[in-house]
Amino acid sequence: MDLDSIRLFVFAAQLPMDPQSGRMILMGAIFSCCDPILSVAASLSFRDPFYVPLGEEKIADEIRKEFSGPYKSDHIALVRYIDFTFLWRQVLKNVFL
C-alpha cells in the first residue's frame, strides 16, 4: 500500500461516520459512482428501507427481487428503486407542468 492510499484511508477515518461507510464513499469517488454509493451509505444508518405490510410479505419480497434483478442484493435493489422514483418524478413533472 502506498503513501497516498494510506492518506486516503486516514482521511476516511476522520469523517463523521463509521469508518466502513467513509471508506465506501471514498472508493465510490475513486470509481466514479458517488450517487449510488452515497445512497447505500446513507441507508446503512437506518432500518430496512423497504416497507413490508403485515400479511403481504410475499408480494413485498417479489417487488424487492424485481428491483435487485439477478444480483439478489438489497443494496442494488435500493439504488434501482431510488433511480426508478427519480425517473418517475421527472416523467410526472413533465406531464403535469
PDB file of C-alpha atoms in Angstrom:
ATOM      1  CA  MET A   1       0.000   0.000   0.000  1.00  0.00           C
ATOM      2  CA  ASP A   2       1.482   3.351  -0.998  1.00  0.00           C
ATOM      3  CA  LEU A   3       1.502   6.586   0.998  1.00  0.00           C
ATOM      4  CA  ASP A   4      -1.363   8.156  -0.984  1.00  0.00           C
ATOM      5  CA  SER A   5      -3.638   5.209  -0.180  1.00  0.00           C
ATOM      6  CA  ILE A   6      -2.779   5.443   3.483  1.00  0.00           C
ATOM      7  CA  ARG A   7      -3.578   9.171   3.467  1.00  0.00           C
ATOM      8  CA  LEU A   8      -6.958   8.485   1.862  1.00  0.00           C
ATOM      9  CA  PHE A   9      -7.888   5.930   4.494  1.00  0.00           C
ATOM     10  CA  VAL A  10      -6.684   8.186   7.319  1.00  0.00           C
ATOM     11  CA  PHE A  11      -8.954  10.886   5.858  1.00  0.00           C
ATOM     12  CA  ALA A  12     -11.839   8.399   5.714  1.00  0.00           C
ATOM     13  CA  ALA A  13     -11.299   7.519   9.364  1.00  0.00           C
ATOM     14  CA  GLN A  14     -11.682  11.210  10.277  1.00  0.00           C
ATOM     15  CA  LEU A  15     -15.062  11.600   8.554  1.00  0.00           C
ATOM     16  CA  PRO A  16     -18.028  11.957  10.936  1.00  0.00           C
ATOM     17  CA  MET A  17     -19.338   8.444  10.226  1.00  0.00           C
ATOM     18  CA  ASP A  18     -18.317   4.885  10.777  1.00  0.00           C
ATOM     19  CA  PRO A  19     -15.011   4.014   9.043  1.00  0.00           C
ATOM     20  CA  GLN A  20     -16.597   1.431   6.720  1.00  0.00           C
ATOM     21  CA  SER A  21     -19.047   3.981   5.293  1.00  0.00           C
ATOM     22  CA  GLY A  22     -16.273   6.554   4.924  1.00  0.00           C
ATOM     23  CA  ARG A  23     -14.104   4.078   3.075  1.00  0.00           C
ATOM     24  CA  MET A  24     -17.062   3.072   0.893  1.00  0.00           C
ATOM     25  CA  ILE A  25     -17.706   6.718  -0.037  1.00  0.00           C
ATOM     26  CA  LEU A  26     -14.033   7.300  -0.871  1.00  0.00           C
ATOM     27  CA  MET A  27     -13.951   4.199  -3.056  1.00  0.00           C
ATOM     28  CA  GLY A  28     -17.153   5.377  -4.743  1.00  0.00           C
ATOM     29  CA  ALA A  29     -15.429   8.650  -5.566  1.00  0.00           C
ATOM     30  CA  ILE A  30     -12.380   6.822  -6.907  1.00  0.00           C
ATOM     31  CA  PHE A  31     -14.533   4.610  -9.151  1.00  0.00           C
ATOM     32  CA  SER A  32     -16.847   7.489 -10.212  1.00  0.00           C
ATOM     33  CA  CYS A  33     -20.036   6.030  -8.766  1.00  0.00           C
ATOM     34  CA  CYS A  34     -20.781   8.506  -5.977  1.00  0.00           C
ATOM     35  CA  ASP A  35     -24.571   8.693  -6.361  1.00  0.00           C
ATOM     36  CA  PRO A  36     -25.365   5.018  -5.752  1.00  0.00           C
ATOM     37  CA  ILE A  37     -22.685   4.690  -3.070  1.00  0.00           C
ATOM     38  CA  LEU A  38     -23.978   7.706  -1.162  1.00  0.00           C
ATOM     39  CA  SER A  39     -27.492   6.235  -1.260  1.00  0.00           C
ATOM     40  CA  VAL A  40     -26.280   2.892   0.083  1.00  0.00           C
ATOM     41  CA  ALA A  41     -24.077   4.511   2.750  1.00  0.00           C
ATOM     42  CA  ALA A  42     -26.979   6.663   3.933  1.00  0.00           C
ATOM     43  CA  SER A  43     -29.308   3.660   4.060  1.00  0.00           C
ATOM     44  CA  LEU A  44     -26.907   1.713   6.276  1.00  0.00           C
ATOM     45  CA  SER A  45     -27.510   4.186   9.091  1.00  0.00           C
ATOM     46  CA  PHE A  46     -31.232   3.449   9.225  1.00  0.00           C
ATOM     47  CA  ARG A  47     -33.514   0.479   9.467  1.00  0.00           C
ATOM     48  CA  ASP A  48     -34.567  -1.504   6.415  1.00  0.00           C
ATOM     49  CA  PRO A  49     -35.814   0.989   3.795  1.00  0.00           C
ATOM     50  CA  PHE A  50     -38.292  -1.470   2.308  1.00  0.00           C
ATOM     51  CA  TYR A  51     -41.710  -1.231   3.924  1.00  0.00           C
ATOM     52  CA  VAL A  52     -43.376  -4.627   4.297  1.00  0.00           C
ATOM     53  CA  PRO A  53     -47.097  -4.513   5.118  1.00  0.00           C
ATOM     54  CA  LEU A  54     -48.249  -7.138   7.588  1.00  0.00           C
ATOM     55  CA  GLY A  55     -49.540 -10.193   5.740  1.00  0.00           C
ATOM     56  CA  GLU A  56     -48.092  -9.113   2.388  1.00  0.00           C
ATOM     57  CA  GLU A  57     -44.521 -10.253   2.865  1.00  0.00           C
ATOM     58  CA  LYS A  58     -44.578 -12.430  -0.262  1.00  0.00           C
ATOM     59  CA  ILE A  59     -45.623  -9.522  -2.523  1.00  0.00           C
ATOM     60  CA  ALA A  60     -43.006  -7.234  -0.946  1.00  0.00           C
ATOM     61  CA  ASP A  61     -40.309  -9.879  -1.489  1.00  0.00           C
ATOM     62  CA  GLU A  62     -41.294 -10.221  -5.148  1.00  0.00           C
ATOM     63  CA  ILE A  63     -41.060  -6.466  -5.658  1.00  0.00           C
ATOM     64  CA  ARG A  64     -37.671  -6.383  -3.923  1.00  0.00           C
ATOM     65  CA  LYS A  65     -36.446  -9.244  -6.130  1.00  0.00           C
ATOM     66  CA  GLU A  66     -37.676  -7.375  -9.190  1.00  0.00           C
ATOM     67  CA  PHE A  67     -35.600  -4.335  -8.273  1.00  0.00           C
ATOM     68  CA  SER A  68     -32.488  -6.339  -7.381  1.00  0.00           C
ATOM     69  CA  GLY A  69     -32.581  -8.288 -10.641  1.00  0.00           C
ATOM     70  CA  PRO A  70     -30.184 -11.207 -10.995  1.00  0.00           C
ATOM     71  CA  TYR A  71     -27.868  -9.860  -8.271  1.00  0.00           C
ATOM     72  CA  LYS A  72     -30.084 -10.687  -5.260  1.00  0.00           C
ATOM     73  CA  SER A  73     -28.719  -7.658  -3.416  1.00  0.00           C
ATOM     74  CA  ASP A  74     -30.707  -5.303  -1.192  1.00  0.00           C
ATOM     75  CA  HIS A  75     -28.194  -2.555  -1.932  1.00  0.00           C
ATOM     76  CA  ILE A  76     -28.703  -2.859  -5.678  1.00  0.00           C
ATOM     77  CA  ALA A  77     -32.467  -3.022  -5.140  1.00  0.00           C
ATOM     78  CA  LEU A  78     -32.265   0.202  -3.136  1.00  0.00           C
ATOM     79  CA  VAL A  79     -30.212   2.017  -5.787  1.00  0.00           C
ATOM     80  CA  ARG A  80     -32.537   0.849  -8.569  1.00  0.00           C
ATOM     81  CA  TYR A  81     -35.580   1.895  -6.543  1.00  0.00           C
ATOM     82  CA  ILE A  82     -34.133   5.371  -5.993  1.00  0.00           C
ATOM     83  CA  ASP A  83     -33.349   5.661  -9.714  1.00  0.00           C
ATOM     84  CA  PHE A  84     -36.867   4.473 -10.549  1.00  0.00           C
ATOM     85  CA  THR A  85     -38.550   7.002  -8.258  1.00  0.00           C
ATOM     86  CA  PHE A  86     -36.337   9.816  -9.563  1.00  0.00           C
ATOM     87  CA  LEU A  87     -37.189   8.998 -13.183  1.00  0.00           C
ATOM     88  CA  TRP A  88     -40.877   8.584 -12.354  1.00  0.00           C
ATOM     89  CA  ARG A  89     -40.923  12.019 -10.698  1.00  0.00           C
ATOM     90  CA  GLN A  90     -39.331  13.523 -13.797  1.00  0.00           C
ATOM     91  CA  VAL A  91     -41.981  11.914 -16.002  1.00  0.00           C
ATOM     92  CA  LEU A  92     -44.802  13.201 -13.796  1.00  0.00           C
ATOM     93  CA  LYS A  93     -43.230  16.640 -13.676  1.00  0.00           C
ATOM     94  CA  ASN A  94     -43.054  16.794 -17.483  1.00  0.00           C
ATOM     95  CA  VAL A  95     -46.618  15.517 -17.920  1.00  0.00           C
ATOM     96  CA  PHE A  96     -48.307  17.823 -15.416  1.00  0.00           C
ATOM     97  CA  LEU A  97     -46.303  21.033 -15.937  1.00  0.00           C
TER      98      LEU A  97
END
